[in-house]
XYZ file of C-alpha atoms in Angstrom:
747
model
C 0.008 0.000 -0.105
C 2.656 2.272 0.711
C 4.291 1.317 -2.329
C 0.640 2.388 -4.503
C 0.369 5.392 -2.279
C 3.555 6.620 -3.561
C 1.537 7.203 -6.910
C -1.242 9.154 -5.825
C -1.247 11.804 -8.463
C -3.623 15.214 -8.822
C -6.728 15.304 -11.110
C -6.110 18.203 -13.709
C -9.508 18.262 -15.063
C -12.849 19.596 -13.098
C -14.095 15.437 -11.872
C -17.344 14.133 -14.067
C -20.366 15.277 -12.194
C -23.216 13.819 -14.514
C -23.310 9.984 -14.860
C -22.160 9.270 -18.312
C -25.288 7.344 -19.275
C -27.181 11.039 -18.483
C -28.409 12.700 -21.039
C -27.076 16.057 -21.310
C -23.394 14.104 -20.445
C -23.859 12.074 -23.825
C -24.498 15.564 -26.103
C -21.307 17.455 -24.543
C -19.480 13.910 -25.160
C -20.596 14.230 -28.464
C -20.812 17.772 -29.366
C -16.399 17.122 -27.732
C -16.332 14.631 -30.631
C -17.202 16.927 -32.998
C -15.566 20.017 -32.867
C -13.061 18.976 -30.320
C -12.509 20.431 -26.075
C -13.910 23.310 -25.209
C -12.709 25.232 -22.194
C -9.014 25.037 -23.518
C -8.365 28.360 -23.748
C -6.712 30.817 -21.655
C -7.378 34.879 -21.631
C -5.322 37.636 -20.453
C -5.707 40.778 -20.545
C -5.470 44.914 -19.652
C -7.107 47.945 -19.832
C -5.384 51.300 -20.672
C -5.755 53.957 -22.711
C -2.360 53.098 -24.183
C -3.088 49.837 -25.807
C -1.670 51.191 -29.187
C 0.914 53.628 -28.529
C 3.832 51.634 -30.597
C 5.758 50.362 -27.310
C 2.668 48.546 -26.015
C 1.059 46.998 -28.804
C 4.603 46.214 -30.473
C 5.512 44.225 -27.055
C 1.764 42.757 -26.509
C 2.510 41.414 -30.465
C 5.912 39.852 -29.299
C 4.176 37.761 -26.041
C 1.397 36.979 -28.370
C 4.686 35.411 -31.164
C 6.373 34.100 -28.408
C 3.340 32.303 -26.799
C 2.828 30.831 -30.147
C 5.554 28.911 -30.295
C 5.720 27.062 -26.902
C 4.850 24.042 -27.373
C 1.032 22.829 -27.142
C -0.229 26.173 -27.857
C -2.456 25.874 -30.795
C -3.121 29.527 -31.361
C -2.790 32.780 -30.133
C -5.144 36.257 -30.978
C -5.040 39.533 -29.870
C -5.422 42.592 -31.521
C -1.849 42.664 -31.965
C -2.427 38.984 -33.535
C -5.522 39.043 -35.793
C -6.029 37.370 -38.773
C -8.059 39.285 -42.098
C -9.251 37.197 -44.049
C -8.824 38.373 -47.856
C -10.204 36.826 -51.456
C -8.092 35.290 -54.003
C -9.963 35.774 -57.083
C -7.113 33.509 -59.339
C -6.856 30.633 -57.087
C -10.819 31.627 -56.585
C -10.407 30.971 -52.687
C -9.885 32.852 -49.828
C -6.556 33.403 -47.802
C -6.218 33.943 -43.477
C -3.249 36.353 -43.924
C -2.410 38.005 -40.234
C -2.979 41.797 -40.057
C 0.532 41.876 -38.324
C 4.316 39.685 -39.281
C 6.179 42.263 -37.924
C 6.876 44.922 -35.140
C 5.650 48.304 -36.762
C 7.855 51.021 -36.722
C 5.718 54.107 -36.384
C 2.951 55.204 -34.203
C 1.230 55.939 -37.433
C 1.717 52.140 -38.825
C -0.842 51.607 -35.678
C -3.332 53.562 -36.362
C -3.312 52.264 -39.491
C -3.934 48.585 -37.910
C -6.417 49.943 -34.635
C -8.689 51.712 -37.878
C -8.135 48.002 -40.136
C -9.495 46.195 -37.261
C -12.695 48.168 -36.131
C -13.316 47.610 -39.942
C -13.636 43.935 -38.908
C -17.028 43.214 -37.282
C -16.533 39.646 -36.479
C -13.783 40.628 -34.053
C -16.190 43.344 -32.397
C -16.437 42.492 -28.726
C -13.886 39.401 -28.861
C -10.840 41.129 -28.477
C -11.651 45.168 -27.942
C -14.148 45.817 -25.224
C -17.044 47.871 -26.757
C -15.265 50.890 -25.130
C -12.064 50.161 -26.462
C -9.861 50.929 -23.314
C -9.659 46.961 -22.845
C -7.736 44.109 -25.040
C -7.431 40.803 -24.886
C -5.467 37.488 -26.125
C -6.921 33.934 -26.705
C -4.762 31.471 -25.831
C -5.833 27.481 -27.055
C -3.835 24.183 -25.891
C -3.593 21.762 -27.664
C -6.612 19.028 -26.601
C -3.969 16.226 -25.550
C -1.855 18.177 -23.122
C -4.987 20.737 -21.789
C -6.471 17.917 -19.137
C -2.675 17.220 -18.277
C 0.183 17.994 -16.258
C 2.030 19.493 -19.668
C -0.275 22.064 -19.363
C 1.330 23.419 -15.813
C 3.943 24.884 -17.404
C 2.273 26.866 -20.091
C 0.626 28.925 -17.793
C 3.763 29.212 -16.087
C 5.649 30.726 -18.774
C 2.233 32.796 -20.573
C 2.570 34.237 -16.359
C 5.878 35.540 -16.945
C 5.271 37.049 -19.998
C 2.136 38.546 -18.411
C 4.123 39.995 -15.846
C 6.683 41.246 -18.027
C 4.804 43.442 -19.574
C 3.349 44.560 -16.572
C 6.557 45.972 -15.412
C 7.787 47.561 -17.807
C 4.463 49.072 -19.223
C 3.197 49.473 -15.619
C 0.271 48.204 -17.333
C -1.890 45.213 -14.605
C -2.287 42.341 -16.625
C -4.937 39.772 -15.890
C -5.470 36.436 -15.940
C -8.083 33.986 -16.918
C -9.961 31.087 -18.429
C -11.077 27.613 -17.079
C -7.562 25.831 -17.607
C -5.801 29.073 -15.018
C -8.663 28.082 -13.103
C -8.367 24.470 -12.904
C -4.736 24.798 -12.542
C -4.942 26.956 -9.632
C -7.775 25.220 -7.734
C -4.742 22.044 -8.105
C -2.347 23.870 -6.665
C -4.195 24.660 -3.632
C -5.418 21.006 -4.086
C -1.409 19.801 -3.952
C -0.850 22.684 -0.571
C -3.999 21.586 1.530
C -3.509 18.243 0.975
C -0.006 18.106 2.958
C -1.483 20.443 5.254
C -3.969 19.549 6.119
C -3.296 16.297 7.247
C -0.274 17.183 9.575
C -2.399 19.709 11.017
C -4.950 16.915 12.014
C -2.529 14.073 13.426
C -1.009 18.208 15.702
C -4.161 18.599 16.710
C -5.151 15.341 17.521
C -1.941 14.698 19.172
C -2.084 17.352 21.535
C -6.162 16.035 22.514
C -4.841 13.043 23.096
C -1.681 14.032 25.035
C -4.456 16.856 26.894
C -6.562 13.852 27.534
C -4.416 10.626 28.877
C -1.351 12.546 30.041
C 1.171 10.017 28.883
C 3.066 9.778 25.512
C 2.119 6.336 25.324
C -2.288 6.789 24.199
C -0.980 9.320 21.588
C 2.247 7.919 19.904
C 0.208 4.526 19.646
C -2.511 6.204 17.523
C -0.908 8.111 15.650
C 1.079 5.709 14.339
C -2.508 3.559 13.590
C -3.706 6.019 11.326
C -0.754 7.245 9.064
C -0.836 3.248 8.041
C -4.436 3.296 7.632
C -3.536 7.053 6.096
C -1.047 4.768 3.922
C -3.292 2.681 3.233
C -6.364 5.316 2.036
C -4.201 6.588 -0.523
C -3.403 2.923 -1.809
C -6.998 2.387 -2.542
C -7.107 5.327 -3.766
C -4.204 4.540 -6.596
C -5.778 0.366 -7.058
C -8.259 1.822 -7.676
C -7.024 4.309 -10.435
C -8.682 7.537 -8.612
C -7.024 10.630 -8.868
C -6.642 13.069 -5.980
C -9.903 15.673 -6.237
C -11.016 18.840 -4.292
C -13.240 15.660 -2.412
C -10.392 13.045 -2.074
C -7.946 14.924 -1.219
C -9.331 15.460 2.779
C -9.989 11.724 2.451
C -6.100 11.396 4.689
C -7.010 14.310 7.554
C -10.488 12.353 7.450
C -8.819 9.139 8.456
C -7.041 10.801 11.551
C -9.895 12.848 12.414
C -12.202 9.588 12.328
C -9.861 7.531 13.323
C -8.288 8.699 16.270
C -11.710 8.809 18.529
C -11.301 4.419 18.335
C -8.702 4.904 19.878
C -10.334 6.627 22.044
C -13.137 4.816 22.798
C -10.731 1.589 22.920
C -8.394 3.163 25.343
C -10.826 5.005 27.202
C -12.345 1.799 28.074
C -8.869 -0.435 28.908
C -8.954 2.977 31.028
C -11.772 1.416 33.166
C -11.762 -1.509 33.730
C -7.832 -1.506 34.568
C -9.103 0.629 37.276
C -11.036 -1.815 38.390
C -9.672 -4.971 38.092
C -5.752 -3.777 38.099
C -5.224 -6.716 35.225
C -3.913 -5.701 32.399
C -4.561 -8.511 30.294
C -8.154 -8.745 31.892
C -8.666 -5.379 31.043
C -7.764 -5.528 27.700
C -9.966 -8.670 27.133
C -13.262 -7.318 28.199
C -12.255 -4.092 25.619
C -12.402 -6.923 22.912
C -15.207 -9.168 24.268
C -17.183 -5.378 25.050
C -16.200 -2.797 22.633
C -14.850 -4.294 19.951
C -18.333 -4.859 18.661
C -20.078 -1.749 19.606
C -16.802 0.021 17.787
C -17.644 -2.091 14.562
C -21.296 -0.877 14.235
C -20.337 2.740 14.586
C -17.348 2.494 11.687
C -20.393 0.599 10.032
C -22.540 3.560 10.628
C -19.912 5.745 9.439
C -19.133 4.086 6.674
C -22.833 4.160 5.620
C -22.216 8.371 5.468
C -19.993 8.372 3.062
C -20.762 4.718 1.261
C -24.774 6.475 -0.066
C -22.759 8.941 -2.259
C -21.318 5.617 -4.417
C -24.849 5.581 -5.686
C -25.304 8.714 -6.212
C -23.382 7.929 -10.065
C -21.468 10.696 -10.143
C -17.813 9.665 -10.588
C -16.631 12.824 -8.292
C -18.988 11.646 -5.178
C -19.016 7.630 -5.797
C -14.705 8.282 -6.248
C -14.738 9.981 -2.768
C -17.618 8.392 -1.021
C -16.175 4.794 -1.775
C -12.446 5.291 -0.970
C -13.584 7.229 2.138
C -15.741 3.712 3.063
C -13.316 1.556 2.947
C -10.312 3.120 4.174
C -12.958 4.032 7.874
C -13.259 0.008 7.858
C -9.904 -0.652 7.116
C -8.675 2.059 9.980
C -11.291 0.389 12.446
C -10.458 -3.110 11.852
C -6.382 -1.127 12.536
C -7.243 -0.008 15.791
C -8.726 -2.591 17.276
C -5.999 -5.351 16.635
C -2.960 -2.864 16.446
C -3.873 -0.554 20.442
C -4.363 -4.832 22.182
C -1.022 -5.480 20.355
C 1.138 -2.366 20.947
C -0.616 -2.086 24.552
C -0.434 -5.743 25.230
C 3.124 -5.029 25.551
C 3.738 -2.291 27.133
C 4.037 -1.175 31.213
C 0.756 -1.204 32.907
C -1.207 2.163 32.947
C -0.313 4.736 35.814
C -2.355 6.013 38.305
C -3.502 9.437 36.219
C -4.621 7.532 33.691
C -6.989 4.784 34.784
C -8.411 6.917 37.121
C -9.330 9.279 33.674
C -12.807 9.079 35.130
C -12.713 10.658 38.466
C -11.129 13.869 36.154
C -12.858 16.987 38.577
C -14.052 18.912 35.824
C -15.597 15.668 33.376
C -16.631 14.652 36.610
C -18.952 18.501 37.214
C -19.426 18.243 33.674
C -21.441 14.309 34.034
C -22.894 14.688 36.917
C -24.697 18.177 35.989
C -26.228 16.688 32.732
C -26.897 13.306 35.053
C -29.015 15.752 36.928
C -30.264 17.303 34.096
C -32.115 14.429 32.224
C -33.616 12.978 35.204
C -34.963 16.706 36.839
C -35.941 18.643 33.870
C -36.864 16.258 30.983
C -39.255 18.728 30.257
C -37.318 21.015 30.074
C -34.326 19.430 27.832
C -37.862 19.030 25.523
C -39.694 21.973 25.454
C -36.514 23.906 24.797
C -35.530 21.504 21.537
C -38.937 21.479 20.074
C -38.861 25.322 19.704
C -35.125 25.074 18.393
C -36.382 22.262 16.044
C -39.118 25.387 14.966
C -37.788 28.309 14.953
C -34.514 26.601 12.727
C -37.227 24.951 10.246
C -38.309 28.538 9.404
C -34.677 29.138 8.658
C -34.296 25.722 6.805
C -37.178 27.615 4.192
C -34.531 30.652 3.528
C -32.404 28.303 2.186
C -31.168 29.162 -1.175
C -30.302 26.796 -4.108
C -26.919 28.181 -5.387
C -22.804 27.268 -6.841
C -20.640 28.895 -8.307
C -18.358 27.582 -10.911
C -15.679 28.859 -9.415
C -16.966 28.422 -5.750
C -14.156 26.568 -4.331
C -11.235 29.347 -4.844
C -11.105 32.206 -2.312
C -12.428 35.148 -2.279
C -9.442 37.300 -2.330
C -8.371 35.740 -4.646
C -6.165 36.902 -7.819
C -8.246 35.021 -9.783
C -11.416 36.294 -9.072
C -10.746 39.483 -9.460
C -9.245 38.735 -12.984
C -12.623 36.650 -13.258
C -14.402 40.002 -12.802
C -12.769 41.992 -15.093
C -12.576 40.141 -18.140
C -16.738 39.614 -17.155
C -17.322 43.416 -17.008
C -14.920 44.042 -19.822
C -16.053 40.723 -22.243
C -19.291 39.585 -20.522
C -17.338 36.494 -19.001
C -15.108 33.958 -19.915
C -16.240 30.812 -18.969
C -17.308 28.695 -22.083
C -20.942 28.206 -24.089
C -21.744 26.417 -26.559
C -25.166 26.006 -28.288
C -25.274 22.747 -30.567
C -27.585 22.740 -33.674
C -28.581 19.148 -35.150
C -30.916 19.306 -38.473
C -30.697 15.555 -38.257
C -30.461 15.956 -42.243
C -27.150 16.042 -44.304
C -25.957 19.635 -45.486
C -28.705 20.365 -43.556
C -26.477 23.703 -41.926
C -26.619 25.156 -45.553
C -30.080 25.588 -46.451
C -30.670 29.354 -45.986
C -33.773 29.622 -43.762
C -32.020 27.207 -41.570
C -29.097 29.763 -41.711
C -31.862 32.516 -40.313
C -32.684 30.623 -37.563
C -29.414 30.488 -36.113
C -28.507 34.341 -36.904
C -32.368 34.678 -35.327
C -31.352 31.786 -32.417
C -27.787 33.987 -31.644
C -29.083 37.335 -31.514
C -32.005 35.864 -29.395
C -29.230 34.245 -26.190
C -26.692 37.411 -26.414
C -29.445 39.265 -25.734
C -29.352 38.297 -22.656
C -26.689 40.836 -20.579
C -24.986 37.427 -18.915
C -23.770 36.075 -21.814
C -20.893 37.596 -24.769
C -21.862 38.258 -28.493
C -21.519 34.878 -30.538
C -18.194 32.999 -33.032
C -20.596 30.588 -35.775
C -21.065 30.441 -38.785
C -23.198 33.156 -38.675
C -20.982 35.114 -37.728
C -18.154 33.192 -40.347
C -19.981 33.493 -43.373
C -20.783 37.432 -42.412
C -16.973 37.891 -42.759
C -17.000 36.073 -45.410
C -19.013 38.107 -47.929
C -17.400 41.070 -46.586
C -14.161 39.780 -47.841
C -15.533 39.097 -51.098
C -15.986 42.224 -51.533
C -13.173 43.897 -50.508
C -13.539 44.322 -46.708
C -15.692 46.476 -47.096
C -17.966 47.050 -43.292
C -20.872 47.641 -45.085
C -20.701 44.350 -46.482
C -20.547 42.080 -43.270
C -23.809 40.122 -43.090
C -25.331 37.376 -44.163
C -24.518 35.863 -48.137
C -28.321 36.662 -50.547
C -29.259 34.784 -53.433
C -26.814 33.772 -55.796
C -23.454 35.777 -54.040
C -24.710 32.932 -51.128
C -23.145 30.251 -53.746
C -20.265 32.207 -54.793
C -19.216 32.934 -51.230
C -19.127 29.520 -50.430
C -17.599 27.662 -53.033
C -15.143 30.008 -52.056
C -14.727 29.023 -48.302
C -15.449 25.440 -49.389
C -11.845 26.064 -51.708
C -9.871 27.264 -49.234
C -8.795 24.552 -47.221
C -8.700 23.383 -43.764
C -6.100 25.459 -42.213
C -7.684 28.900 -44.111
C -11.496 27.650 -44.676
C -12.775 29.210 -41.113
C -16.130 27.916 -42.019
C -14.507 24.064 -40.401
C -14.301 25.654 -36.785
C -17.993 25.775 -36.931
C -20.322 22.359 -38.961
C -18.925 19.499 -38.974
C -18.072 17.116 -41.918
C -21.406 16.184 -43.593
C -22.844 19.619 -42.460
C -25.393 18.047 -40.352
C -24.517 20.263 -37.064
C -23.347 23.384 -36.528
C -22.623 25.160 -33.747
C -22.201 28.439 -31.591
C -19.359 29.209 -28.993
C -20.424 32.251 -26.353
C -19.081 33.293 -22.782
C -21.354 33.716 -20.212
C -20.322 35.310 -16.775
C -20.264 32.849 -13.565
C -23.989 33.993 -12.023
C -24.691 30.952 -10.765
C -26.531 27.603 -10.851
C -29.876 29.705 -9.303
C -30.060 32.386 -11.876
C -28.645 30.302 -14.610
C -31.570 27.765 -13.983
C -34.286 30.453 -14.209
C -32.799 31.610 -17.184
C -32.403 28.305 -19.034
C -35.733 27.911 -17.872
C -36.991 31.368 -19.693
C -35.071 30.386 -22.607
C -36.116 27.131 -23.975
C -39.347 27.518 -24.894
C -38.399 30.554 -26.618
C -35.692 28.574 -27.718
C -38.486 25.877 -29.496
C -40.226 28.684 -30.849
C -37.689 28.986 -33.373
C -36.016 25.245 -34.340
C -38.941 23.110 -33.389
C -37.598 20.184 -31.569
C -40.348 17.346 -34.061
C -37.084 18.782 -36.740
C -34.386 20.153 -34.867
C -32.239 19.058 -31.514
C -30.948 22.041 -29.923
C -28.815 21.884 -27.361
C -26.734 24.369 -24.530
C -23.947 23.095 -23.357
C -20.598 23.269 -22.929
C -18.018 22.602 -19.635
C -20.515 25.269 -18.172
C -23.714 24.280 -18.879
C -23.056 20.890 -17.953
C -21.033 22.325 -14.845
C -24.688 23.596 -13.683
C -26.895 20.368 -14.942
C -24.557 18.706 -12.324
C -24.568 20.395 -9.569
C -29.066 20.350 -9.896
C -28.223 16.632 -10.368
C -25.607 16.319 -6.801
C -28.383 18.656 -4.819
C -31.144 16.229 -5.825
C -28.807 13.257 -5.731
C -27.720 14.128 -2.365
C -31.341 14.317 -1.276
C -31.842 10.655 -1.967
C -28.355 9.480 -0.074
C -29.586 11.159 3.266
C -32.267 9.427 3.264
C -30.806 6.202 1.898
C -28.483 7.277 4.771
C -30.687 7.240 7.172
C -32.466 3.638 6.208
C -28.894 1.901 6.180
C -28.678 3.652 9.736
C -32.147 2.994 11.090
C -31.484 -0.607 9.820
C -28.595 -0.816 11.194
C -30.576 -0.114 15.058
C -33.087 -2.535 14.657
C -30.546 -5.084 13.468
C -29.365 -3.642 17.356
C -31.788 -2.769 19.359
C -35.547 -4.315 18.285
C -38.056 -2.142 17.836
C -39.642 0.782 16.499
C -39.358 3.099 20.092
C -35.917 2.149 20.290
C -35.092 2.901 16.271
C -37.207 5.784 17.174
C -34.857 6.624 20.675
C -31.830 6.450 18.422
C -32.272 8.314 15.630
C -34.103 11.561 16.726
C -31.016 12.825 18.331
C -28.836 12.787 15.468
C -32.028 13.958 12.946
C -32.672 16.470 14.926
C -28.873 18.350 14.359
C -29.381 18.128 11.089
C -32.258 20.496 11.241
C -30.727 23.101 13.501
C -27.757 22.957 10.646
C -30.154 23.474 7.864
C -31.992 26.507 10.352
C -28.163 28.108 10.362
C -27.624 27.366 6.896
C -30.632 29.155 5.676
C -30.102 32.086 8.983
C -26.627 32.963 7.786
C -27.315 32.706 3.899
C -25.138 29.894 3.174
C -26.375 27.965 -0.084
C -26.847 24.724 -0.516
C -25.057 22.943 -3.307
C -23.275 20.193 -3.387
C -20.124 21.112 -1.003
C -23.123 21.910 1.840
C -25.405 18.895 1.124
C -22.852 16.674 1.828
C -22.126 17.193 5.230
C -25.869 15.590 5.928
C -25.065 12.399 5.067
C -21.789 12.440 6.621
C -22.515 13.610 9.891
C -25.426 11.759 10.288
C -23.111 8.697 10.043
C -20.647 9.473 12.519
C -22.944 11.205 15.194
C -24.762 8.250 14.944
C -21.564 6.239 16.681
C -22.565 8.714 19.912
C -25.922 7.185 20.366
C -24.698 3.076 19.763
C -21.794 3.494 21.740
C -24.315 5.002 24.576
C -27.649 2.735 23.868
C -25.084 -0.297 23.161
C -23.251 0.222 27.301
C -27.098 0.708 28.611
C -28.521 -2.666 26.804
C -25.201 -4.350 27.995
C -25.881 -3.255 31.880
C -30.136 -3.720 31.160
C -28.995 -7.170 30.473
C -26.476 -8.203 32.860
C -28.121 -6.259 36.073
C -30.794 -5.904 37.539
C -30.435 -1.928 38.374
C -33.250 0.786 37.353
C -33.115 2.494 34.007
C -32.532 4.959 35.915
C -29.060 3.963 37.861
C -28.900 2.657 34.124
C -28.599 5.913 32.468
C -26.382 7.494 35.316
C -23.818 4.845 35.207
C -24.041 5.628 31.307
C -23.393 9.166 30.976
C -20.884 8.601 33.564
C -18.990 6.070 32.023
C -19.670 6.387 28.016
C -20.161 10.569 28.873
C -16.195 10.580 29.024
C -15.218 9.149 25.842
C -18.106 10.339 23.934
C -17.436 13.664 25.265
C -13.614 13.855 24.277
C -14.583 12.292 21.041
C -16.687 14.865 20.295
C -13.842 17.143 20.642
C -11.921 15.532 18.723
C -13.701 15.712 16.012
C -14.850 19.695 16.481
C -11.453 21.024 16.341
C -10.731 18.566 13.399
C -12.914 19.487 11.052
C -12.322 22.800 12.369
C -9.502 22.431 10.715
C -10.790 22.709 7.417
C -12.933 26.105 8.600
C -8.892 27.590 6.794
C -9.653 26.201 3.510
C -8.893 28.105 0.361
C -11.271 26.444 -1.090
C -14.963 27.913 -0.437
C -16.594 24.140 -0.724
C -14.175 22.065 2.258
C -14.542 25.277 4.144
C -18.298 24.971 4.492
C -17.668 20.980 5.586
C -15.931 21.446 8.390
C -17.008 24.151 9.589
C -20.553 22.799 9.470
C -19.496 19.311 10.322
C -18.168 20.946 13.475
C -21.583 22.558 14.286
C -23.612 19.708 13.559
C -21.358 17.138 15.292
C -20.834 19.046 18.645
C -25.030 19.912 18.547
C -24.982 15.411 18.410
C -23.096 15.336 21.052
C -25.238 17.634 23.425
C -28.121 16.002 22.127
C -26.999 12.747 22.796
C -25.844 13.341 26.283
C -29.142 15.021 26.355
C -32.060 14.337 24.991
C -31.224 10.700 24.267
C -31.040 9.501 28.073
C -34.166 11.876 28.731
C -35.447 9.421 26.168
C -35.025 6.822 28.100
C -35.947 7.845 30.781
C -39.731 8.678 29.682
C -39.791 5.302 28.431
C -39.208 3.984 31.992
C -41.443 6.127 33.105
C -44.274 4.594 29.920
C -43.482 1.195 31.677
C -44.136 1.836 35.303
C -47.342 3.898 34.310
C -48.161 1.260 32.754
C -47.460 -1.870 35.202
C -49.270 0.876 37.623
C -52.085 0.394 35.402
C -52.000 -3.060 34.746
C -52.123 -3.290 39.079
C -54.815 -1.605 39.613
């Protein structure tokens, strides 16, 4: 496993969210087969009144030529690296010629190029902003390297070129595009992968030292979780998975969730040793009584993660499968290795076996015991009030997610994205695929007019840029046919259509600008837009508003029009994940209820064991609603995970309670008190580990990981309080009802 763990790799793509059987995903793959990879363009740009100053223009030209020469870069387009379409009458074809093929020697020459660019309406609003004060350079990567580590040195070179330009001319250069955003995210994942593993080990070691006040109970549990981390990474590689934003936190999760196993086992060991004074007898009792309890507890935790496998989302399935397997491996190692290690170590010292008698802990447990015995009605009233208030908060939750959600709000990448959104209506790709369902259907004049109408419709939304498409290419061709006059930037009409198309078709693949927008059979065409990252909530409304208007242009009976591209796949993926995570939570509750049935039997005991863990979920959902934390894949993820983890404490408590109920003749009231004072110690210490362990994720630069950490810490803390107050209160109420029934029967 160590050998395999050494081969773990960071992912360089966005991760597959939609299942491969989803119709939107199938259409997207079909689109890429016809037209190639989308989201392969990085942009750099700046805002200045000196764009067409000779020195600035020439340096921008040199940067473009330098980047164009990098292996792996397919094309570079900027104001200094544009192409014009010219008519070659002798050869009856169009020829693409660069506007600039060498540094310009005077401002007059630059002004001439500026005038020429303003006449080329094909580029209007795409390379120069509408006010002419901002410009961008679009750099398209080779499809073969775009989703590999080979793009990293290329991006670093581009950033270096931009920084040199920035320093020389004192003009701030901005950088964006999905290749850059994903590379930045991969860098952050790599950094946080090691950071959170180290932080989780440090925080758990400190808590173990504070709890047991000895070196052995710190060293050996840490060794065990490190072995478990090695297994987790080995499993990741054996499954042929890469480190994503979710699988990257599994090592830290293994530490945070694995250490409580050792705490529970050691606490029981020290408790039994303090009672018997015999090390091996104490260890035998631990394995006999704690083994099945920790096994079931880890099963419920694994269920919380494992249900994610049923979402059919590759991103979530990978995370759920590896996390659940790693949790069970960690349990097995803890149950085997803790007794093995400590059987060779000296007998526990009095300060260790006396852990149950610590004054502060005893005061807390005595107060909890007093509370549940004397203020049950108060506990119920407070719980009901909190549930009602938080249920109202749940109604205020907004379902929303952004493409760049995970990047830190202070990141330059976000501010740079805002620059391109303000000046060029974004850089996130939106593709429209139009299937005419017949060969040569695209070149029908009626279809061409429909495509133009569709483009005008989409561009009328302020969230979308103007298009690059067959329509724009035909207009450019018409302008070229008539000597480059801007008045002729229009669709060809009547007989001229045949002449212009014959010129375009005779130009060869490298010059024919139409081939980028139609397939070989001329059945499919595309229209490419850029869009602002407006969030899934707003985008869903726009798509719902747009679809009937599209259908009114292209009848669904005759054509198939698909809005696709990486941005749309993200939006649909977010919708899919939220919907399926609801189902996963329901499945987690059902499976955990099944485990509770096997353990405790009876509907009442299932209700008693589930309610203390469901109520914290409602409270967390209410907090999200009141504080405006949106429901998105990363935040809804916490509910099934928290349900699995918090159920552990219920199992610890009820298992101990039922063992005493079975083995002794004590009253339920006395058994509840004993259970609070014995199991409560482990439950509180484990809750502290979980709170601070998941709390470290609050320092993540990824918004989703930060939300996951904070909300899990809150939820599990509330679950601990619930399991130490509401759960014993339920058990005491159950005793009260049984006693009342016995009295009624006796009467």
